[in-house]
Amino acid sequence: MTSIVRLVDGLEAPELDDRSYRVIQLPNKLEALLVHDPNTDKASASANVNVGNFSDADDMPGMAHAVEHLLFMGTKKYPKENAYSQYLTAHSGHSNAYTAATETNYFFEVAASSEPSSESEVNGSAEPPLYGALDRFAQFFVSPLFLSETLDRELKAVDSENKKNLQSDGWRLSQLTKSLSNPKHPYHHFSTGNLETLRDEPKKRGLEIRNEFMAFHDKHYSANRMKLVVLGKEPLDQLEEWVAELFSDVLNKDLAQNRWDQVQPYSQKEALIQVFAKPVMDSRMLEIYFPYQDEEEMYRTHPSRYLSHLIGHEGPGSILSYIKAKGWANGLSTGAMPICPGSAVFSISIRLTADGLKEYQKIVETVFQYIALLKQTAPQQWIVEEIKGMAEVDFRFNQKTPASSFTSKLSSQMQKPLPREWLLSGPRLIREFDAEAISKAMSYLRTDNYRLTIVSKDFPGDWNQKEKWYGTEHRTERIPHKFEEAVHKAGRSTTEERPSDLHLPHKNEFIPTRLSVEKRETVDPAKAPKLIRNDEGFRTWWKKDDRFWVPRAKVNVLIRNPLVAITPANAVKATMYCELVNDALEEYSYDASISGLEYRLQRNALGLEIGFSGYNDKLSVLLEKVLVSMRDLEVRSDRFNIIKERVLRGYRNWAYQQPYRQVGDYLQWLGVAKGWINQNFLEELPYVTPDDISLFYPQLLRQLHVEVQVHGNLYKEDALRISDLIESTLKPRPLPISQWNVRRDLLLPEGSDFTYNRTLVDPANVNHCIEYFLFVGACADMELRAKLLLLAQLTDEQGFDQLRTKEQLGYVVFTGAIFGVTTMGYRVILQSERSPEYLEERINAFLTLFAENLLNMSEKDFESHKKSLINKRLEKIKNLDEENSVFWAYICNEYYNFTQVETDVANLRSLTKPDMKAFFDHYIEPTSPHRAKLSVHMIAQSTPKKIEAFTSVFQQKEKVLNLLIKYFTSLGIEGNSILLSRRFENVDIAGGDDAGILNAMSDHLSSDIDVQPDLITKILDQGPRAIRTILSSLGIEACAASGDVTHFPKAPKVKKTTHIEDVREYKASLKVSTGPKPVTDLSEFEDLEPKL
């Protein structure tokens, strides 16, 4: 047998990288990168297969995506369909996958612990979690089963995923671009797939669809096309041994790399075309596409980065600076986008104003004038050196990311022709200046080889086509001759003919030069920042980085003022103020942003928040500029009008998001004593004027309390200077603590059950959504909090398996804990074509099923879940940003509970199964007289298939009842239409509730009329097929999973809900919580000295 080949020992890595690396090739030609991380608490693996949706059959789009789904559904060695996910959940893990054009990427994350004693204590086995996960994972590629009983369910999951995206402009516009590309290239494909393409149409052609998926896997999956990355605590030799043992059985078919060199995504036929596309949201965009070269082999020079740096620049002299000054644009982004080996496009995307939309042709001319400038100017080595230098700094001080993000990204990069020792650095570093390569890259940006897409909800208004898969309205035409000539002229323009405001950027003064870090050995990193200033006007928290040793810092500034949140009008004024400051600073701050130093200014519930992040060298320079701009803002009416219109569109567009992204805002609004929703802001903004902002912001800044956190490579003296700079620049009067806003949540009374219905604004959206919330108690109750966290862990995999995998209620399924300002609870979110009432019933059924599962759960499994959750809570912080976010969250929630994790773990360790049973029975069990529930129902206006023949629910039900009576008669059974009708009172016919129909049939046959049990069994066995036939005649898609739907748990009878009709009245009827307060006296954190 051929031995394992070690291709590389060690990779070019960041300066502080403590991992060791090895690249090997197994005898079956599977290539693997092994990563030993001695300090990780998470292990991970990712397999990337060189096959994606470009390999789909033309008449069966979505095959690659469907195969990705089906590989999770059982293997020969582990035939149970959720064995993989159950194992990961029990070991603090999770998994996911994605299908792209030429690759399918699978990845998981799991606890890294390999301590035999603790493992055997919990799991009865000394098997390290990574080994067990790898064993199950490898079987995806060795012996997947493609179980018949899971096939229909997973195809419905694919269909649900597609329907989730039908109203998403990102998906719609992307598919439009692809659908209008060269039909001879697979870029033209519809990549996601749906029931029509993957099941219904193939069946009509006589295909056995399971065989088609198995054939696809057999044809395209091969060891030599696979790249594997495994990260763990174990030594490299151990990881190598495991990979060889578990992945050597993956069959090698010696398949060639997938390439389409004989054809390009855009031929000359597709050039010089302009496409006008109508979006769902109110957005305006100009996209310019150039067919471009594949740069996979150009990993030393990356010439497109020179182009994107200059064309995408936002400082003086740039395209954006010029067109923004004209009032035509709000933003610009650009870059090369690989399509597949051998093909790419270079795109320029410009966010337009209303005036910019009218002048889009002049904007295109400006772009080509700038391209002419670049072509007439020799490639500048100093510019490349700036880009190269920043890339080197960023790579040198790169910090760790979550394990599965790392492995997934690396397995994809391994498909590229990089030298193996450059797998980490190759995509990031520019190693040499190559003027010829840059000039060649520029040659692709030609005036005779581009396409335009103009996105607007209003212009031109005469769209005459609909895209096949998403229904995007559009109009396609040749670029008018006069416009084409103007572009040719712009592309040949000389210095004298171009606007003088277009020129190359100046040298970047924000590039960091002081990158030293004083590293001090510490036994244990500090668990909380120190409070180094605490007076009536300021609190300053500071922590010198003692974990990551990078020359970076984070500065967070909370500006407390109750004026911001007191009314929706004030909240809108504060938002406009922040947007105007950001707009005024855009050119200045751009150099900082491309030098690794960024800021953000935004409104929050307590006032305003400013965040600074990046290399600490020039941070104070940017901070002072932002503060001065806040203090001295000049509200120009021209910029005000542009930004007001942009913010207004943002408020309008909010209601066109996916329903599951909206529902949480309503739940939060119904849970707080005082708060606002998007609609309130939308109603107020039209009345806000420039004078309003000019009067509002000085009043806002006049009296404040400022809370600052300084964290990273800055000393205590630096932190105090930052506080002093804020104070001396803004010069605020102190805001007394008695005037601080006290946030309070509403308390749902014991035994209450409320429902709030909201009709979705988007008439084309087909998905309903429910957020089902069960009130538990106060966030400050640490024992209750631990029980809630453990409940979320216990129901995580079970909820997904039951509600999505088995019942196929929808693609978006989430169960878990939710924390408000002062209260907490348990929630379930479902987005589905099924009615919210039906979803609520199925959630009740799941919770009843879980109660039984909890009762029957073994102590071993219970303790395994506890350990898994404890491991999650103790997961190590990966980088400075993550640690800063944790500390800042504890400060902003006003509990200052910096030891929250330790408290949680201590409380979790002592929990028993009886504790959890009592907790569940009291707060969660659907029939509990004590539980308090609030559901938000987001109701869709549309349905997947318009039912023309039967316009009302009553007519649909009558039709179903008549057909069922005829069906019974054909079997020699005399049904009772009146009694059968009563059984259907709560059945969701329009939602395709075949489970409910089958249950109603069963109850009618067994209780209403005298039918023999063996005949009932026979009828119920045939029932699902008959039901689908009946529903299809009504244009309704049956939504339950394949198999015997009588196996779905029955929903219990619960008390009647109270519908919230008047929100003010509802809130007035409830008691409010106490406000948040520090769990530890702040003096415990003080390290005070006289001010500098």
Coordinates of C-alpha atoms in Angstrom, one line a residue, residues 73-489:
M73 CA -29.2 12.1 6.5
G74 CA -27.4 8.9 7.5
T75 CA -24.5 6.7 6.4
K76 CA -24.0 2.9 6.3
K77 CA -21.9 3.0 9.5
Y78 CA -24.2 5.5 11.3
P79 CA -27.7 5.0 9.7
K80 CA -29.7 7.1 12.1
E81 CA -30.4 10.2 10.3
N82 CA -29.5 12.6 13.1
A83 CA -26.7 10.6 14.6
Y84 CA -24.1 13.2 13.5
S85 CA -25.9 16.2 14.8
Q86 CA -26.8 14.4 18.1
Y87 CA -23.1 13.6 18.7
L88 CA -22.0 17.1 18.0
T89 CA -24.7 18.6 20.3
A90 CA -23.7 16.3 23.1
H91 CA -20.1 17.5 22.7
S92 CA -20.6 21.3 22.6
G93 CA -20.6 21.3 18.8
H94 CA -22.4 22.3 15.7
S95 CA -22.1 21.8 11.9
N96 CA -23.1 23.4 8.6
A97 CA -22.4 23.3 4.9
Y98 CA -22.7 25.4 1.8
T99 CA -22.8 24.8 -2.0
A100 CA -21.0 27.2 -4.2
A101 CA -20.3 27.3 -8.0
T102 CA -17.4 24.8 -8.0
E103 CA -17.2 23.6 -4.5
T104 CA -19.3 22.1 -1.7
N105 CA -18.0 22.8 1.8
Y106 CA -18.8 20.8 4.9
F107 CA -17.6 21.7 8.4
F108 CA -18.2 21.1 12.1
E109 CA -16.9 22.3 15.4
V110 CA -16.8 20.2 18.6
A111 CA -15.2 20.3 22.1
A112 CA -11.5 19.8 21.9
S113 CA -11.2 18.1 25.3
S114 CA -9.3 14.9 25.1
E115 CA -9.0 14.1 28.8
P116 CA -9.8 10.4 29.0
S117 CA -11.0 10.6 32.6
S118 CA -13.6 13.3 32.1
E119 CA -14.7 11.8 28.8
S120 CA -15.2 8.3 30.3
E121 CA -16.9 9.9 33.3
V122 CA -19.5 11.6 31.1
N123 CA -19.8 9.4 28.0
G124 CA -18.6 6.0 29.2
S125 CA -15.8 6.2 26.7
A126 CA -12.3 7.6 26.4
E127 CA -12.9 8.5 22.8
P128 CA -11.9 12.2 22.2
P129 CA -14.8 14.2 20.8
L130 CA -12.8 15.1 17.7
Y131 CA -12.2 11.5 16.8
G132 CA -15.9 10.6 17.2
A133 CA -17.0 13.5 15.1
L134 CA -14.4 12.8 12.4
D135 CA -15.5 9.2 12.3
R136 CA -19.1 10.2 11.6
F137 CA -18.1 13.0 9.3
A138 CA -15.8 10.8 7.1
Q139 CA -18.7 8.5 6.4
F140 CA -20.4 11.3 4.4
F141 CA -17.8 10.6 1.7
V142 CA -17.4 6.9 2.2
S143 CA -20.9 5.4 2.4
P144 CA -23.9 7.9 2.4
L145 CA -27.2 6.1 2.4
F146 CA -29.5 8.7 0.6
L147 CA -32.3 7.2 2.7
S148 CA -35.6 7.1 0.8
E149 CA -37.6 8.1 3.8
T150 CA -35.5 11.3 4.1
L151 CA -35.4 12.2 0.5
D152 CA -38.7 14.1 0.2
R153 CA -38.2 15.9 3.5
E154 CA -34.8 17.2 2.5
L155 CA -36.0 18.3 -0.9
K156 CA -38.7 20.2 0.9
A157 CA -36.0 21.7 3.1
V158 CA -34.2 22.8 -0.1
D159 CA -37.5 24.2 -1.4
S160 CA -38.1 26.0 1.8
E161 CA -34.6 27.5 1.7
N162 CA -35.3 28.8 -1.8
K163 CA -38.7 30.2 -0.8
K164 CA -37.0 32.0 2.1
N165 CA -34.9 33.8 -0.5
L166 CA -37.5 34.6 -3.1
Q167 CA -38.0 38.2 -1.8
S168 CA -34.3 38.8 -1.0
D169 CA -32.8 41.4 -3.4
G170 CA -29.4 39.9 -3.0
W171 CA -30.5 36.5 -4.3
R172 CA -32.9 38.0 -6.9
L173 CA -30.3 40.3 -8.5
S174 CA -27.6 37.7 -8.4
Q175 CA -29.8 35.2 -10.2
L176 CA -30.8 37.9 -12.7
T177 CA -27.2 38.5 -13.5
K178 CA -26.6 34.8 -14.0
S179 CA -29.8 34.2 -16.0
L180 CA -28.7 36.9 -18.4
S181 CA -25.2 35.5 -18.8
N182 CA -24.0 33.2 -21.6
P183 CA -26.5 30.2 -21.6
K184 CA -23.6 28.0 -22.7
H185 CA -21.7 28.6 -19.4
P186 CA -22.9 27.0 -16.1
Y187 CA -22.8 30.4 -14.5
H188 CA -26.2 30.7 -16.1
H189 CA -27.6 28.0 -13.8
F190 CA -30.2 28.3 -11.1
S191 CA -28.1 27.1 -8.2
T192 CA -30.5 26.5 -5.2
G193 CA -33.1 24.3 -6.7
N194 CA -36.7 23.7 -5.6
L195 CA -39.3 21.0 -5.6
E196 CA -40.2 21.6 -9.2
T197 CA -36.6 21.2 -10.5
L198 CA -35.5 18.4 -8.1
R199 CA -38.7 16.3 -7.7
D200 CA -41.7 17.1 -9.8
E201 CA -40.2 17.7 -13.2
P202 CA -37.8 14.8 -13.0
K203 CA -40.6 12.5 -12.0
K204 CA -42.6 13.6 -15.0
R205 CA -39.7 12.6 -17.2
G206 CA -39.8 9.1 -15.6
L207 CA -36.6 9.6 -13.5
E208 CA -36.0 7.8 -10.2
I209 CA -34.8 10.9 -8.3
R210 CA -32.9 9.0 -5.6
N211 CA -30.9 7.3 -8.2
E212 CA -30.1 10.6 -9.8
F213 CA -28.6 12.0 -6.6
M214 CA -26.7 8.8 -5.9
A215 CA -25.4 9.0 -9.5
F216 CA -24.3 12.6 -9.0
H217 CA -22.4 11.7 -5.9
D218 CA -20.8 8.8 -7.6
K219 CA -19.8 10.8 -10.6
H220 CA -18.4 13.9 -8.9
Y221 CA -17.3 13.0 -5.4
S222 CA -13.8 11.7 -5.4
A223 CA -10.9 11.6 -2.9
N224 CA -8.6 13.4 -5.3
R225 CA -11.1 16.3 -5.5
M226 CA -11.3 16.6 -1.7
K227 CA -9.4 19.0 0.6
L228 CA -9.6 18.3 4.3
V229 CA -8.6 20.6 7.2
V230 CA -8.5 19.1 10.8
L231 CA -7.8 21.3 13.8
G232 CA -7.3 19.8 17.3
K233 CA -5.4 19.8 20.5
E234 CA -3.8 16.5 19.6
P235 CA -0.2 16.3 18.2
L236 CA 0.2 16.3 14.4
D237 CA 1.2 12.6 14.4
Q238 CA -2.1 11.7 16.1
L239 CA -4.2 13.8 13.8
E240 CA -2.4 12.2 10.8
E241 CA -3.1 8.8 12.2
W242 CA -6.8 9.6 12.6
V243 CA -7.2 11.1 9.1
A244 CA -5.4 8.1 7.5
E245 CA -7.6 5.7 9.4
L246 CA -10.9 7.4 8.8
F247 CA -10.5 9.0 5.3
S248 CA -8.5 6.4 3.4
D249 CA -11.7 4.6 2.4
V250 CA -12.9 7.6 0.4
L251 CA -12.9 6.3 -3.1
N252 CA -10.4 7.9 -5.5
K253 CA -11.8 8.1 -9.1
D254 CA -8.9 10.3 -10.4
L255 CA -11.3 13.0 -11.6
A256 CA -9.9 16.0 -13.3
Q257 CA -10.5 19.5 -11.8
N258 CA -13.8 21.0 -12.8
R259 CA -13.0 23.6 -15.5
W260 CA -15.0 25.3 -18.2
D261 CA -12.2 26.8 -20.3
Q262 CA -13.9 26.3 -23.6
V263 CA -16.6 29.0 -22.8
Q264 CA -16.8 32.2 -20.9
P265 CA -19.7 33.5 -18.7
Y266 CA -19.9 36.6 -20.9
S267 CA -19.4 36.4 -24.7
Q268 CA -19.3 39.4 -27.0
K269 CA -23.1 38.9 -27.4
E270 CA -23.6 39.8 -23.7
A271 CA -21.4 42.9 -23.9
L272 CA -22.7 46.5 -24.1
I273 CA -26.0 45.6 -22.5
Q274 CA -27.8 47.6 -19.9
V275 CA -30.3 45.9 -17.6
F276 CA -32.9 47.8 -15.6
A277 CA -34.0 45.7 -12.6
K278 CA -36.8 46.4 -10.2
P279 CA -35.9 45.5 -6.6
V280 CA -38.2 44.4 -3.7
M281 CA -36.7 47.0 -1.4
D282 CA -36.5 50.7 -2.3
S283 CA -32.8 50.8 -3.4
R284 CA -30.9 52.4 -6.2
M285 CA -27.7 50.9 -7.5
L286 CA -25.5 51.1 -10.6
E287 CA -23.4 48.0 -11.4
I288 CA -20.7 48.0 -14.0
Y289 CA -19.3 44.5 -14.9
F290 CA -16.2 43.7 -16.9
P291 CA -15.3 40.2 -18.0
Y292 CA -11.9 39.8 -16.2
Q293 CA -9.0 37.4 -16.0
D294 CA -8.7 34.5 -13.5
E295 CA -6.0 35.5 -11.0
E296 CA -5.6 32.2 -9.2
E297 CA -2.0 31.8 -10.4
M298 CA -1.2 35.4 -9.6
Y299 CA -0.8 35.0 -5.9
R300 CA 2.5 36.8 -5.8
T301 CA 1.2 40.1 -7.3
H302 CA -2.7 40.2 -7.0
P303 CA -3.0 43.0 -9.6
S304 CA -6.7 43.5 -9.2
R305 CA -6.0 44.8 -5.7
Y306 CA -4.3 47.8 -7.2
L307 CA -7.3 48.5 -9.4
S308 CA -9.9 48.0 -6.6
H309 CA -7.7 50.2 -4.2
L310 CA -7.8 53.1 -6.6
I311 CA -11.2 52.8 -8.2
G312 CA -12.8 52.0 -4.9
H313 CA -11.0 54.8 -3.0
E314 CA -13.2 57.3 -1.1
G315 CA -10.7 60.1 -0.4
P316 CA -10.0 63.3 -2.3
G317 CA -9.5 62.7 -6.0
S318 CA -11.5 59.6 -6.1
I319 CA -14.6 58.7 -8.2
L320 CA -16.8 58.6 -5.1
S321 CA -15.5 62.0 -3.9
Y322 CA -16.3 63.5 -7.2
I323 CA -19.8 62.0 -7.7
K324 CA -20.7 62.5 -4.1
A325 CA -19.9 66.2 -4.3
K326 CA -22.3 66.3 -7.2
G327 CA -25.0 64.7 -5.1
W328 CA -25.1 61.6 -7.2
A329 CA -23.9 58.8 -4.9
N330 CA -23.7 57.6 -1.3
G331 CA -21.2 54.8 -1.7
L332 CA -19.0 52.8 -4.0
S333 CA -17.4 49.3 -3.8
T334 CA -15.3 47.4 -6.3
G335 CA -13.2 44.3 -6.8
A336 CA -12.5 41.2 -8.8
M337 CA -15.0 38.3 -8.3
P338 CA -13.8 34.8 -9.3
I339 CA -16.5 32.8 -11.1
C340 CA -14.6 29.6 -11.7
P341 CA -11.1 28.5 -12.7
G342 CA -10.5 30.4 -15.9
S343 CA -13.2 33.1 -15.4
A344 CA -13.8 36.2 -13.3
V345 CA -15.5 39.5 -13.5
F346 CA -14.4 42.9 -12.2
S347 CA -17.4 44.8 -10.8
I348 CA -18.0 48.4 -9.7
S349 CA -21.1 49.0 -7.5
I350 CA -22.3 52.5 -6.8
R351 CA -25.1 53.4 -4.4
L352 CA -27.1 56.1 -6.1
T353 CA -29.1 59.1 -4.9
A354 CA -32.3 60.1 -6.6
D355 CA -30.3 62.6 -8.7
G356 CA -27.6 60.1 -9.4
L357 CA -30.2 57.7 -10.9
K358 CA -31.1 60.4 -13.4
E359 CA -27.5 61.0 -14.1
Y360 CA -26.3 57.4 -14.2
Q361 CA -24.9 57.8 -17.7
K362 CA -22.7 60.7 -16.5
I363 CA -21.5 58.5 -13.6
V364 CA -20.5 55.8 -16.0
E365 CA -18.6 58.4 -18.1
T366 CA -16.8 59.5 -14.9
V367 CA -15.8 56.0 -14.1
F368 CA -14.3 55.6 -17.5
Q369 CA -12.5 58.9 -17.2
Y370 CA -10.9 57.7 -14.1
I371 CA -10.0 54.4 -15.8
A372 CA -8.4 56.5 -18.5
L373 CA -6.4 58.3 -15.9
L374 CA -5.1 55.0 -14.5
K375 CA -4.2 53.6 -18.0
Q376 CA -2.3 56.8 -18.9
T377 CA -0.4 56.8 -15.6
A378 CA 2.3 54.2 -15.1
P379 CA 1.5 51.8 -12.3
Q380 CA 2.8 53.5 -9.1
Q381 CA 5.1 51.4 -7.0
W382 CA 4.5 53.6 -3.9
I383 CA 0.8 52.7 -4.1
V384 CA 1.6 49.0 -4.3
E385 CA 4.0 49.4 -1.4
E386 CA 1.3 51.0 0.8
I387 CA -1.1 48.1 0.0
K388 CA 1.6 45.6 0.4
G389 CA 2.8 47.1 3.7
M390 CA -0.7 47.1 5.2
A391 CA -1.3 43.5 4.1
E392 CA 2.0 42.5 5.8
V393 CA 1.0 44.3 9.1
D394 CA -2.5 42.8 9.0
F395 CA -1.1 39.3 8.4
R396 CA 1.7 39.7 11.0
F397 CA -0.8 40.5 13.7
N398 CA -3.7 38.4 12.5
Q399 CA -5.6 36.9 15.5
K400 CA -7.5 33.6 15.8
T401 CA -11.0 33.2 14.6
P402 CA -13.6 30.5 15.6
A403 CA -12.3 27.0 14.7
S404 CA -15.0 26.1 12.2
S405 CA -14.6 29.5 10.4
F406 CA -10.9 28.8 10.1
T407 CA -11.1 25.2 8.8
S408 CA -13.9 26.0 6.4
K409 CA -12.0 28.9 4.9
L410 CA -8.8 27.0 4.6
S411 CA -10.3 23.9 3.0
S412 CA -11.7 26.2 0.3
Q413 CA -8.3 27.9 -0.2
M414 CA -6.7 24.5 -0.6
Q415 CA -8.5 24.1 -3.9
K416 CA -6.5 27.0 -5.3
P417 CA -3.0 26.5 -6.8
L418 CA -1.2 28.0 -3.9
P419 CA 2.2 26.7 -2.8
R420 CA 1.2 24.6 0.2
E421 CA 3.5 26.6 2.6
W422 CA 1.5 29.7 1.6
L423 CA -2.0 28.4 2.4
L424 CA -2.4 31.0 5.2
S425 CA -0.5 33.9 3.7
G426 CA -1.0 33.5 -0.1
P427 CA -4.4 35.1 -0.4
R428 CA -3.4 38.0 1.8
L429 CA 0.2 39.0 1.0
I430 CA 1.5 40.9 -2.1
R431 CA 5.0 39.7 -2.6
E432 CA 6.2 41.9 -5.5
F433 CA 5.4 44.9 -7.6
D434 CA 4.7 43.9 -11.2
A435 CA 3.9 46.9 -13.4
E436 CA 3.2 44.7 -16.4
A437 CA 0.7 42.5 -14.5
I438 CA -1.1 45.7 -13.4
S439 CA -1.2 47.1 -16.9
K440 CA -2.6 43.8 -18.2
A441 CA -5.3 43.9 -15.5
M442 CA -6.3 47.4 -16.6
S443 CA -6.6 46.2 -20.2
Y444 CA -9.7 44.3 -19.3
L445 CA -11.5 47.5 -18.3
R446 CA -12.5 48.4 -21.8
T447 CA -15.2 50.6 -23.3
D448 CA -16.3 47.9 -25.7
N449 CA -16.6 45.1 -23.1
Y450 CA -18.8 46.0 -20.1
R451 CA -22.4 45.5 -18.9
L452 CA -24.6 47.8 -16.8
T453 CA -27.3 46.9 -14.3
I454 CA -29.4 49.8 -13.0
V455 CA -31.5 48.9 -10.0
S456 CA -34.4 51.1 -9.0
K457 CA -38.0 50.6 -7.8
D458 CA -39.2 53.5 -10.0
F459 CA -37.0 53.9 -13.0
P460 CA -37.6 53.4 -15.9
G461 CA -40.9 51.9 -14.9
D462 CA -41.5 49.9 -18.1
W463 CA -39.9 46.6 -17.2
N464 CA -41.1 44.1 -19.8
Q465 CA -39.6 40.8 -18.6
K466 CA -39.6 38.6 -15.5
E467 CA -36.6 36.4 -14.5
K468 CA -37.6 32.7 -14.5
W469 CA -36.6 31.6 -11.0
Y470 CA -37.3 34.7 -8.8
G471 CA -39.7 36.7 -10.9
T472 CA -37.5 39.8 -10.9
E473 CA -39.0 42.4 -13.2
H474 CA -36.4 43.8 -15.6
R475 CA -35.7 45.3 -19.0
T476 CA -32.7 44.4 -21.1
E477 CA -31.5 46.5 -24.0
R478 CA -28.4 47.5 -26.0
I479 CA -26.6 50.5 -24.6
P480 CA -27.8 53.5 -26.8
H481 CA -25.4 54.5 -29.5
K482 CA -25.1 58.1 -28.2
F483 CA -24.3 56.9 -24.7
E484 CA -21.8 54.3 -26.1
E485 CA -20.0 57.0 -27.9
A486 CA -19.8 59.2 -24.8
V487 CA -18.3 56.3 -22.9
H488 CA -15.7 55.7 -25.7
K489 CA -14.8 59.4 -25.5

